[in-house]
Amino acid sequence: MNLDSIDDWVRTQYTSQVTPDLDGNEVTLFGWVQEVRDLGGLRFIILQDREGTVQVTIPKKRVSPEVLTKSDALQKRFSLGIKGTVKKTNMTKRGVEVVPSDIKIFSTATEQLPIDITGKTPANIEARLDARPLDLTLESSLAAFKIQHVALQAIRSFLFDKNFMEAHSPRIIASATEGGAELFCIDYFGQKAYLAQSPQLYKEELTLSFENVFEVGPFFRAEESHTRRHLSEFTSVDVEMAFANADNVMELLEQTINHTVSVVKEKCQTELTLLDHTLEVPTLPLRRLTYTQVLEDLKAQGVDIPWGEDITTDAFRVLGKIYPGFYFITDWPTHAKAFYIKPQDNNPQISEGFDLMYGYIELTSGGTRICDKTQLIERLKEKGLNPDSFKMHLQAFDYGMPPHAGWAIGLERLTMILTGIKNIREVTLYPRDRIRLTP
């Protein structure tokens, strides 16, 4: 088959912009063949682009021989350009069709596609991920990532309005950020280095200069868990705020969530309808539960967790049934939180750390940070970490470290909440987990 060049063709509309109001107008569309149907003297092409689909109707006796010949060769996922006239009709759901005057075929596709691109025959998640570039063309996949795009845009604009500066910290680091064993070790020119688990230490240091700072970027954890909500590479939205404590950043966080959900609900109704998901804007302030209260609530449901122990996934599922929406868990035991979370002044066994939950899903972790160097060294030792490994970070505390606090949102988990999708891999472009390194 001879393929065409784009030449001087320029898109005039996306498919979603082709409406009955354009009846009689000439348009130039680009996209891919989703379906081809023959019905006697008519041939129908469903043309798909990132904004949706439109029906291209070919009356075989009324189009040019060149257009008819081109349409004879079309198969699913062929890349096309269409020039044609918009026609109002009551024969399509959208009340519109395009009758082509010219067709360009830019590229072809294999006849046997690995998954059904119409979504009428669902494939399992592994088959979808193996063919991820194709899977992302499904309308449901596009809808999820449009929602993610709008959500991230809303978060960024909200933080900019709150006078936060965006930063970009290194991903190759010399020592563990969080401690623990969930680290990917790499060879850095013969020296041992690690992939960053979070930008935590850098964003704390940036409060010395930027004061209010945020970062959006990928981070890495050698996560052994293989569940519907864990990844080895994930996108984190991190915030750090100078001259602030946990209460201040909790208020900022709930405002951020409220704003983001409101914007998504307003701008993504088409996508939410396609995903059959109803989004409720949370009422502020969000519920605040202490760690101790949570243990009491669980005990009343027959789940007994001794004070000081971590809350298990099964226990969180029970808690999620009691509190199905957004809620904070505050006043965690100090030993259960990272070394940089500040213990309470009047009770050092309890920290100023918090989690923001949605049902049983942990969405955000945050808290007041330690700003006293001596106390931070003590906490490092308590967590079994060597202060010498953190000397470059500790020296920043000699330069007037302000009181500060912050949090981090997992973008993929937030997308699960916003879309109603239950598997985090479906809202990650190319997921990485314990068993998947491709595509």
Short mmCIF file of C-alpha atoms in Angstrom, two decimals:
data_model
loop_
_atom_site.label_atom_id
_atom_site.label_comp_id
_atom_site.label_asym_id
_atom_site.label_seq_id
_atom_site.Cartn_x
_atom_site.Cartn_y
_atom_site.Cartn_z
CA MET A 1 0.00 0.00 0.00
CA ASN A 2 1.25 3.47 -0.85
CA LEU A 3 1.13 5.70 2.23
CA ASP A 4 0.35 9.39 2.09
CA SER A 5 2.26 12.41 3.33
CA ILE A 6 0.57 14.95 5.57
CA ASP A 7 1.73 17.74 3.21
CA ASP A 8 -0.07 21.00 4.00
CA TRP A 9 -3.02 19.45 5.84
CA VAL A 10 -3.76 21.05 9.21
CA ARG A 11 -6.33 19.85 11.73
CA THR A 12 -9.31 22.18 12.02
CA GLN A 13 -11.15 20.36 14.82
CA TYR A 14 -10.91 17.42 17.18
CA THR A 15 -13.75 14.93 16.83
CA SER A 16 -15.48 16.27 19.96
CA GLN A 17 -15.66 19.70 18.28
CA VAL A 18 -17.59 18.37 15.29
CA THR A 19 -21.14 19.32 16.24
CA PRO A 20 -24.45 19.82 14.39
CA ASP A 21 -23.76 23.56 14.53
CA LEU A 22 -21.06 22.99 11.89
CA ASP A 23 -23.58 21.56 9.40
CA GLY A 24 -22.31 22.24 5.88
CA ASN A 25 -18.81 23.28 6.98
CA GLU A 26 -15.61 21.74 5.68
CA VAL A 27 -13.37 20.14 8.32
CA THR A 28 -9.98 18.42 8.43
CA LEU A 29 -9.68 15.68 11.02
CA PHE A 30 -6.81 13.42 12.07
CA GLY A 31 -7.06 10.17 13.99
CA TRP A 32 -7.30 6.42 13.83
CA VAL A 33 -9.85 3.92 12.57
CA GLN A 34 -11.72 2.44 15.51
CA GLU A 35 -14.26 0.50 13.42
CA VAL A 36 -15.26 -0.04 9.80
CA ARG A 37 -18.79 -1.17 8.94
CA ASP A 38 -20.32 -1.89 5.52
CA LEU A 39 -24.06 -1.58 4.99
CA GLY A 40 -24.86 -2.05 1.32
CA GLY A 41 -24.33 1.26 -0.40
CA LEU A 42 -22.91 2.89 2.72
CA ARG A 43 -19.61 2.44 4.52
CA PHE A 44 -19.12 3.80 8.04
CA ILE A 45 -15.78 4.63 9.60
CA ILE A 46 -15.57 5.48 13.30
CA LEU A 47 -12.66 7.89 13.52
CA GLN A 48 -11.03 8.23 16.93
CA ASP A 49 -8.69 10.87 18.31
CA ARG A 50 -7.76 11.77 21.88
CA GLU A 51 -11.00 13.72 22.36
CA GLY A 52 -13.44 11.02 21.25
CA THR A 53 -14.97 9.64 18.04
CA VAL A 54 -17.02 10.77 15.08
CA GLN A 55 -18.77 8.82 12.35
CA VAL A 56 -17.43 9.23 8.83
CA THR A 57 -20.13 8.17 6.35
CA ILE A 58 -19.19 7.11 2.83
CA PRO A 59 -22.12 6.92 0.36
CA LYS A 60 -20.40 4.67 -2.19
CA LYS A 61 -22.13 6.12 -5.23
CA ARG A 62 -21.65 9.75 -4.25
CA VAL A 63 -17.97 9.95 -3.29
CA SER A 64 -15.03 10.08 -5.67
CA PRO A 65 -13.43 6.84 -6.90
CA GLU A 66 -10.25 7.81 -5.01
CA VAL A 67 -12.10 8.12 -1.68
CA LEU A 68 -13.93 4.84 -2.26
CA THR A 69 -10.69 3.03 -3.13
CA LYS A 70 -8.95 4.39 -0.03
CA SER A 71 -11.86 3.36 2.20
CA ASP A 72 -11.80 -0.19 0.74
CA ALA A 73 -8.36 -0.71 2.30
CA LEU A 74 -9.08 0.58 5.80
CA GLN A 75 -8.63 -1.55 8.91
CA LYS A 76 -8.67 -0.85 12.63
CA ARG A 77 -5.94 1.50 13.90
CA PHE A 78 -4.95 2.80 10.49
CA SER A 79 -3.78 6.39 10.96
CA LEU A 80 -5.81 8.77 8.80
CA GLY A 81 -6.49 12.27 7.69
CA ILE A 82 -10.06 13.09 6.62
CA LYS A 83 -11.27 16.13 4.73
CA GLY A 84 -15.03 16.38 4.44
CA THR A 85 -18.33 18.10 5.02
CA VAL A 86 -20.21 18.06 8.32
CA LYS A 87 -23.81 16.84 8.08
CA LYS A 88 -26.54 16.96 10.69
CA THR A 89 -28.27 13.62 11.09
CA ASN A 90 -30.58 11.82 13.46
CA MET A 91 -28.88 8.51 12.68
CA THR A 92 -25.98 8.93 15.13
CA LYS A 93 -25.92 9.47 18.89
CA ARG A 94 -24.21 12.81 18.51
CA GLY A 95 -26.48 13.95 15.68
CA VAL A 96 -23.61 14.53 13.29
CA GLU A 97 -21.48 12.79 10.65
CA VAL A 98 -18.74 13.71 8.21
CA VAL A 99 -18.93 12.89 4.49
CA PRO A 100 -15.35 12.75 3.16
CA SER A 101 -14.05 14.48 0.05
CA ASP A 102 -10.50 13.20 0.59
CA ILE A 103 -8.79 10.54 2.69
CA LYS A 104 -5.10 10.20 3.49
CA ILE A 105 -3.68 6.99 4.94
CA PHE A 106 -0.56 7.79 6.96
CA SER A 107 0.19 4.35 8.42
CA THR A 108 -1.27 0.85 8.69
CA ALA A 109 -1.69 -1.57 11.59
CA THR A 110 -1.53 -5.30 12.12
CA GLU A 111 -4.73 -7.11 11.21
CA GLN A 112 -4.93 -9.05 14.48
CA LEU A 113 -4.71 -6.56 17.35
CA PRO A 114 -3.86 -8.04 20.78
CA ILE A 115 -6.86 -6.39 22.50
CA ASP A 116 -10.25 -5.07 21.42
CA ILE A 117 -9.81 -1.33 20.95
CA THR A 118 -13.55 -0.68 21.21
CA GLY A 119 -13.60 -2.04 24.77
CA LYS A 120 -16.59 -4.24 23.98
CA THR A 121 -14.56 -7.36 24.77
CA PRO A 122 -12.60 -6.60 27.94
CA ALA A 123 -9.08 -8.00 28.29
CA ASN A 124 -7.38 -8.92 31.57
CA ILE A 125 -4.99 -6.41 33.09
CA GLU A 126 -1.82 -8.30 32.13
CA ALA A 127 -2.82 -8.53 28.46
CA ARG A 128 -3.66 -4.84 28.51
CA LEU A 129 -0.34 -3.88 30.05
CA ASP A 130 1.59 -6.05 27.59
CA ALA A 131 -0.04 -3.99 24.82
CA ARG A 132 -0.02 -0.76 26.82
CA PRO A 133 0.41 1.74 23.93
CA LEU A 134 -2.70 0.23 22.33
CA ASP A 135 -4.55 -0.10 25.64
CA LEU A 136 -4.10 3.61 26.26
CA THR A 137 -6.22 4.33 23.18
CA LEU A 138 -9.30 2.82 24.86
CA GLU A 139 -11.81 5.51 25.72
CA SER A 140 -11.85 4.39 29.36
CA SER A 141 -8.06 4.61 29.59
CA LEU A 142 -8.05 8.04 27.98
CA ALA A 143 -10.75 9.18 30.39
CA ALA A 144 -8.71 8.13 33.44
CA PHE A 145 -5.60 9.97 32.31
CA LYS A 146 -7.55 13.08 31.32
CA ILE A 147 -8.88 13.14 34.87
CA GLN A 148 -5.35 12.71 36.21
CA HIS A 149 -4.17 15.56 33.97
CA VAL A 150 -6.93 17.90 35.17
CA ALA A 151 -6.29 16.94 38.80
CA LEU A 152 -2.57 17.66 38.57
CA GLN A 153 -3.24 20.94 36.80
CA ALA A 154 -5.67 21.88 39.60
CA ILE A 155 -3.13 21.01 42.32
CA ARG A 156 -0.38 22.99 40.65
CA SER A 157 -2.53 26.08 40.08
CA PHE A 158 -3.83 25.93 43.66
CA LEU A 159 -0.33 25.77 45.13
CA PHE A 160 0.91 28.54 42.84
CA ASP A 161 -1.96 30.69 44.09
CA LYS A 162 -0.85 29.90 47.65
CA ASN A 163 2.61 31.29 46.85
CA PHE A 164 4.43 27.96 46.59
CA MET A 165 7.46 27.55 44.34
CA GLU A 166 7.93 24.38 42.29
CA ALA A 167 11.28 22.60 42.59
CA HIS A 168 12.97 19.51 41.11
CA SER A 169 15.28 17.52 43.38
CA PRO A 170 17.76 14.75 42.44
CA ARG A 171 16.66 11.17 41.88
CA ILE A 172 20.14 9.73 42.47
CA ILE A 173 21.09 10.08 46.12
CA ALA A 174 23.90 8.97 48.44
CA SER A 175 21.82 7.80 51.43
CA ALA A 176 18.34 6.61 52.26
CA THR A 177 15.69 9.31 52.58
CA GLU A 178 13.23 7.39 54.69
CA GLY A 179 15.44 4.66 56.13
CA GLY A 180 14.44 1.01 55.83
CA ALA A 181 15.25 -1.51 53.15
CA GLU A 182 12.96 -0.38 50.34
CA LEU A 183 15.80 1.04 48.27
CA PHE A 184 17.03 0.45 44.74
CA CYS A 185 20.82 0.41 44.84
CA ILE A 186 22.72 1.54 41.74
CA ASP A 187 26.37 1.75 40.67
CA TYR A 188 27.25 5.43 40.41
CA PHE A 189 30.68 5.48 38.71
CA GLY A 190 31.92 2.81 41.12
CA GLN A 191 30.22 4.34 44.15
CA LYS A 192 27.10 2.95 45.78
CA ALA A 193 24.07 5.19 45.30
CA TYR A 194 20.30 4.86 45.49
CA LEU A 195 17.17 5.89 43.64
CA ALA A 196 15.27 8.43 45.72
CA GLN A 197 12.30 7.24 47.76
CA SER A 198 11.04 10.81 48.12
CA PRO A 199 12.31 14.41 47.93
CA GLN A 200 11.83 14.75 51.70
CA LEU A 201 15.28 15.90 52.79
CA TYR A 202 15.73 18.25 49.84
CA LYS A 203 12.37 19.94 50.26
CA GLU A 204 13.11 20.46 53.96
CA GLU A 205 16.40 22.12 53.04
CA LEU A 206 14.59 24.29 50.48
CA THR A 207 12.46 25.85 53.22
CA LEU A 208 15.64 27.78 54.10
CA SER A 209 15.34 29.64 50.80
CA PHE A 210 12.02 29.04 49.02
CA GLU A 211 10.03 28.80 52.30
CA ASN A 212 6.96 27.25 50.63
CA VAL A 213 7.95 24.62 48.09
CA PHE A 214 6.40 21.73 46.19
CA GLU A 215 7.56 19.07 43.78
CA VAL A 216 5.83 16.68 41.40
CA GLY A 217 7.89 13.78 40.15
CA PRO A 218 8.68 10.05 40.07
CA PHE A 219 10.12 8.23 43.07
CA PHE A 220 11.17 4.66 43.71
CA ARG A 221 10.63 2.02 46.38
CA ALA A 222 11.77 -1.60 46.23
CA GLU A 223 8.26 -2.57 47.28
CA GLU A 224 7.81 -6.32 47.82
CA SER A 225 4.04 -5.98 48.19
CA HIS A 226 2.16 -6.92 45.03
CA THR A 227 -1.28 -5.48 45.59
CA ARG A 228 -3.74 -3.32 43.68
CA ARG A 229 -2.38 -0.17 45.32
CA HIS A 230 1.43 -0.64 45.40
CA LEU A 231 4.04 0.32 42.80
CA SER A 232 7.83 0.36 42.65
CA GLU A 233 7.86 3.63 40.71
CA PHE A 234 5.20 6.20 41.50
CA THR A 235 4.48 9.90 41.12
CA SER A 236 4.44 11.94 44.29
CA VAL A 237 3.11 15.44 44.91
CA ASP A 238 5.24 16.77 47.77
CA VAL A 239 4.74 19.97 49.75
CA GLU A 240 6.89 21.59 52.42
CA MET A 241 5.94 24.80 54.24
CA ALA A 242 8.22 26.98 56.38
CA PHE A 243 7.06 28.50 59.68
CA ALA A 244 4.26 25.96 59.89
CA ASN A 245 3.17 22.89 61.84
CA ALA A 246 1.01 19.83 61.18
CA ASP A 247 -2.25 21.71 61.74
CA ASN A 248 -1.29 24.33 59.15
CA VAL A 249 -0.40 21.82 56.44
CA MET A 250 -3.42 19.64 57.20
CA GLU A 251 -5.60 22.66 56.49
CA LEU A 252 -3.67 23.29 53.27
CA LEU A 253 -4.04 19.63 52.30
CA GLU A 254 -7.80 19.45 52.80
CA GLN A 255 -8.19 22.68 50.83
CA THR A 256 -6.06 21.20 48.05
CA ILE A 257 -8.17 18.03 47.96
CA ASN A 258 -11.43 19.99 48.05
CA HIS A 259 -10.28 22.24 45.19
CA THR A 260 -8.99 19.33 43.10
CA VAL A 261 -12.14 17.24 43.44
CA SER A 262 -14.28 20.31 42.65
CA VAL A 263 -12.30 21.07 39.48
CA VAL A 264 -12.39 17.45 38.28
CA LYS A 265 -16.12 17.21 38.91
CA GLU A 266 -16.69 20.44 36.97
CA LYS A 267 -14.37 19.80 34.03
CA CYS A 268 -14.51 16.02 33.61
CA GLN A 269 -18.20 15.13 33.58
CA THR A 270 -17.86 13.37 30.22
CA GLU A 271 -15.00 11.21 31.52
CA LEU A 272 -16.70 10.49 34.85
CA THR A 273 -19.87 9.43 33.03
CA LEU A 274 -17.88 7.17 30.72
CA LEU A 275 -16.24 5.56 33.79
CA ASP A 276 -19.64 5.38 35.55
CA HIS A 277 -18.17 7.11 38.60
CA THR A 278 -19.91 9.64 40.83
CA LEU A 279 -17.56 12.10 42.49
CA GLU A 280 -18.58 13.85 45.70
CA VAL A 281 -16.81 17.05 46.75
CA PRO A 282 -15.78 16.61 50.41
CA THR A 283 -17.11 18.99 53.03
CA LEU A 284 -14.47 20.87 55.02
CA PRO A 285 -13.07 20.49 57.56
CA LEU A 286 -12.36 16.80 57.03
CA ARG A 287 -12.91 14.43 59.91
CA ARG A 288 -9.91 14.09 62.24
CA LEU A 289 -9.41 10.87 64.19
CA THR A 290 -6.52 10.21 66.54
CA TYR A 291 -4.61 6.94 66.30
CA THR A 292 -6.00 6.01 69.73
CA GLN A 293 -9.59 6.71 68.61
CA VAL A 294 -9.04 4.54 65.53
CA LEU A 295 -7.92 1.61 67.72
CA GLU A 296 -11.04 2.05 69.84
CA ASP A 297 -13.27 2.13 66.75
CA LEU A 298 -11.62 -1.04 65.45
CA LYS A 299 -11.95 -2.79 68.81
CA ALA A 300 -15.68 -2.06 68.76
CA GLN A 301 -15.75 -3.95 65.44
CA GLY A 302 -13.89 -6.93 66.91
CA VAL A 303 -10.44 -5.95 65.62
CA ASP A 304 -8.01 -5.65 68.53
CA ILE A 305 -4.69 -3.89 67.84
CA PRO A 306 -2.37 -3.17 70.79
CA TRP A 307 -1.45 0.51 71.14
CA GLY A 308 1.77 1.27 69.33
CA GLU A 309 1.44 -1.39 66.65
CA ASP A 310 0.86 -0.64 62.99
CA ILE A 311 -2.64 -0.87 61.57
CA THR A 312 -2.93 -3.80 59.18
CA THR A 313 -4.51 -3.73 55.73
CA ASP A 314 -7.41 -5.87 56.94
CA ALA A 315 -7.98 -3.47 59.84
CA PHE A 316 -7.92 -0.51 57.45
CA ARG A 317 -10.58 -2.24 55.34
CA VAL A 318 -12.79 -2.44 58.42
CA LEU A 319 -12.06 1.20 59.19
CA GLY A 320 -12.89 2.16 55.61
CA LYS A 321 -16.38 0.75 56.05
CA ILE A 322 -16.88 2.92 59.13
CA TYR A 323 -15.45 6.02 57.43
CA PRO A 324 -15.88 5.60 53.65
CA GLY A 325 -14.72 9.07 52.58
CA PHE A 326 -11.75 11.31 53.37
CA TYR A 327 -10.52 11.46 56.97
CA PHE A 328 -7.30 12.19 58.85
CA ILE A 329 -5.57 9.91 61.34
CA THR A 330 -3.45 12.04 63.69
CA ASP A 331 -1.25 11.58 66.77
CA TRP A 332 0.55 8.47 65.58
CA PRO A 333 3.08 6.77 67.87
CA THR A 334 6.45 8.42 67.30
CA HIS A 335 8.26 5.13 66.69
CA ALA A 336 5.83 4.32 63.85
CA LYS A 337 6.77 7.43 61.88
CA ALA A 338 9.89 8.46 59.95
CA PHE A 339 12.86 9.91 61.82
CA TYR A 340 12.13 13.47 60.69
CA ILE A 341 8.58 13.59 62.15
CA LYS A 342 8.51 15.71 65.31
CA PRO A 343 7.46 14.15 68.63
CA GLN A 344 4.91 16.13 70.59
CA ASP A 345 6.50 18.42 73.18
CA ASN A 346 4.22 17.32 76.04
CA ASN A 347 4.25 13.60 75.13
CA PRO A 348 7.28 12.43 73.08
CA GLN A 349 5.74 8.98 72.62
CA ILE A 350 3.18 10.57 70.29
CA SER A 351 4.20 12.34 67.10
CA GLU A 352 2.86 15.30 65.15
CA GLY A 353 2.46 13.00 62.15
CA PHE A 354 -0.75 12.34 60.25
CA ASP A 355 -2.16 10.32 57.37
CA LEU A 356 -4.99 11.33 55.07
CA MET A 357 -7.12 8.31 54.28
CA TYR A 358 -9.88 7.62 51.78
CA GLY A 359 -11.75 4.60 53.03
CA TYR A 360 -9.00 2.03 53.53
CA ILE A 361 -6.51 3.70 51.15
CA GLU A 362 -3.69 5.79 52.59
CA LEU A 363 -3.50 8.78 50.26
CA THR A 364 -1.18 11.17 52.08
CA SER A 365 1.40 11.06 54.84
CA GLY A 366 2.68 14.20 56.53
CA GLY A 367 3.41 16.07 59.70
CA THR A 368 5.54 18.57 61.53
CA ARG A 369 9.26 18.05 60.90
CA ILE A 370 12.03 18.19 63.46
CA CYS A 371 13.92 21.46 63.08
CA ASP A 372 16.38 20.94 65.95
CA LYS A 373 19.62 19.25 64.84
CA THR A 374 20.32 17.54 68.17
CA GLN A 375 16.83 16.05 68.33
CA LEU A 376 17.08 14.90 64.71
CA ILE A 377 20.36 13.07 65.42
CA GLU A 378 18.73 11.35 68.39
CA ARG A 379 15.81 10.24 66.22
CA LEU A 380 18.17 8.90 63.55
CA LYS A 381 19.89 6.76 66.16
CA GLU A 382 16.54 5.58 67.57
CA LYS A 383 15.60 4.39 64.06
CA GLY A 384 18.89 2.51 63.71
CA LEU A 385 20.30 4.95 61.15
CA ASN A 386 23.84 6.32 61.12
CA PRO A 387 23.92 10.13 61.43
CA ASP A 388 27.19 10.17 59.45
CA SER A 389 25.20 8.98 56.41
CA PHE A 390 23.10 12.14 56.72
CA LYS A 391 25.86 14.67 57.44
CA MET A 392 25.19 16.70 54.28
CA HIS A 393 21.56 17.04 55.30
CA LEU A 394 22.35 17.72 58.94
CA GLN A 395 24.62 20.62 58.05
CA ALA A 396 21.61 22.48 56.68
CA PHE A 397 20.38 22.66 60.29
CA ASP A 398 23.36 24.90 61.09
CA TYR A 399 21.97 27.59 58.79
CA GLY A 400 18.81 28.59 60.63
CA MET A 401 16.34 25.80 59.80
CA PRO A 402 12.82 27.21 60.31
CA PRO A 403 9.92 25.32 61.90
CA HIS A 404 8.39 23.46 58.97
CA ALA A 405 5.84 20.82 58.01
CA GLY A 406 4.64 19.09 54.89
CA TRP A 407 2.99 16.17 53.18
CA ALA A 408 3.06 13.96 50.09
CA ILE A 409 0.17 12.75 47.93
CA GLY A 410 0.49 9.64 45.79
CA LEU A 411 -0.82 10.84 42.42
CA GLU A 412 -1.82 7.38 41.23
CA ARG A 413 -3.76 6.67 44.42
CA LEU A 414 -5.49 10.03 44.09
CA THR A 415 -6.39 9.10 40.51
CA MET A 416 -7.93 5.83 41.76
CA ILE A 417 -10.16 7.86 44.08
CA LEU A 418 -11.10 10.37 41.38
CA THR A 419 -11.92 7.71 38.78
CA GLY A 420 -13.27 4.86 40.89
CA ILE A 421 -10.70 2.51 39.31
CA LYS A 422 -9.62 -0.23 41.74
CA ASN A 423 -6.21 -1.22 40.34
CA ILE A 424 -3.39 1.30 40.54
CA ARG A 425 -1.76 -0.16 37.41
CA GLU A 426 -4.69 1.04 35.32
CA VAL A 427 -3.99 4.66 36.30
CA THR A 428 -0.21 4.40 35.75
CA LEU A 429 1.01 4.89 32.19
CA TYR A 430 3.70 2.19 32.28
CA PRO A 431 3.55 0.59 35.73
CA ARG A 432 6.60 -0.84 37.46
CA ASP A 433 6.14 -3.36 40.24
CA ARG A 434 7.86 -6.42 41.63
CA ILE A 435 7.13 -8.53 38.53
CA ARG A 436 6.78 -5.99 35.70
CA LEU A 437 9.67 -4.16 34.04
CA THR A 438 8.19 -3.86 30.53
CA PRO A 439 6.94 -2.34 28.31
#
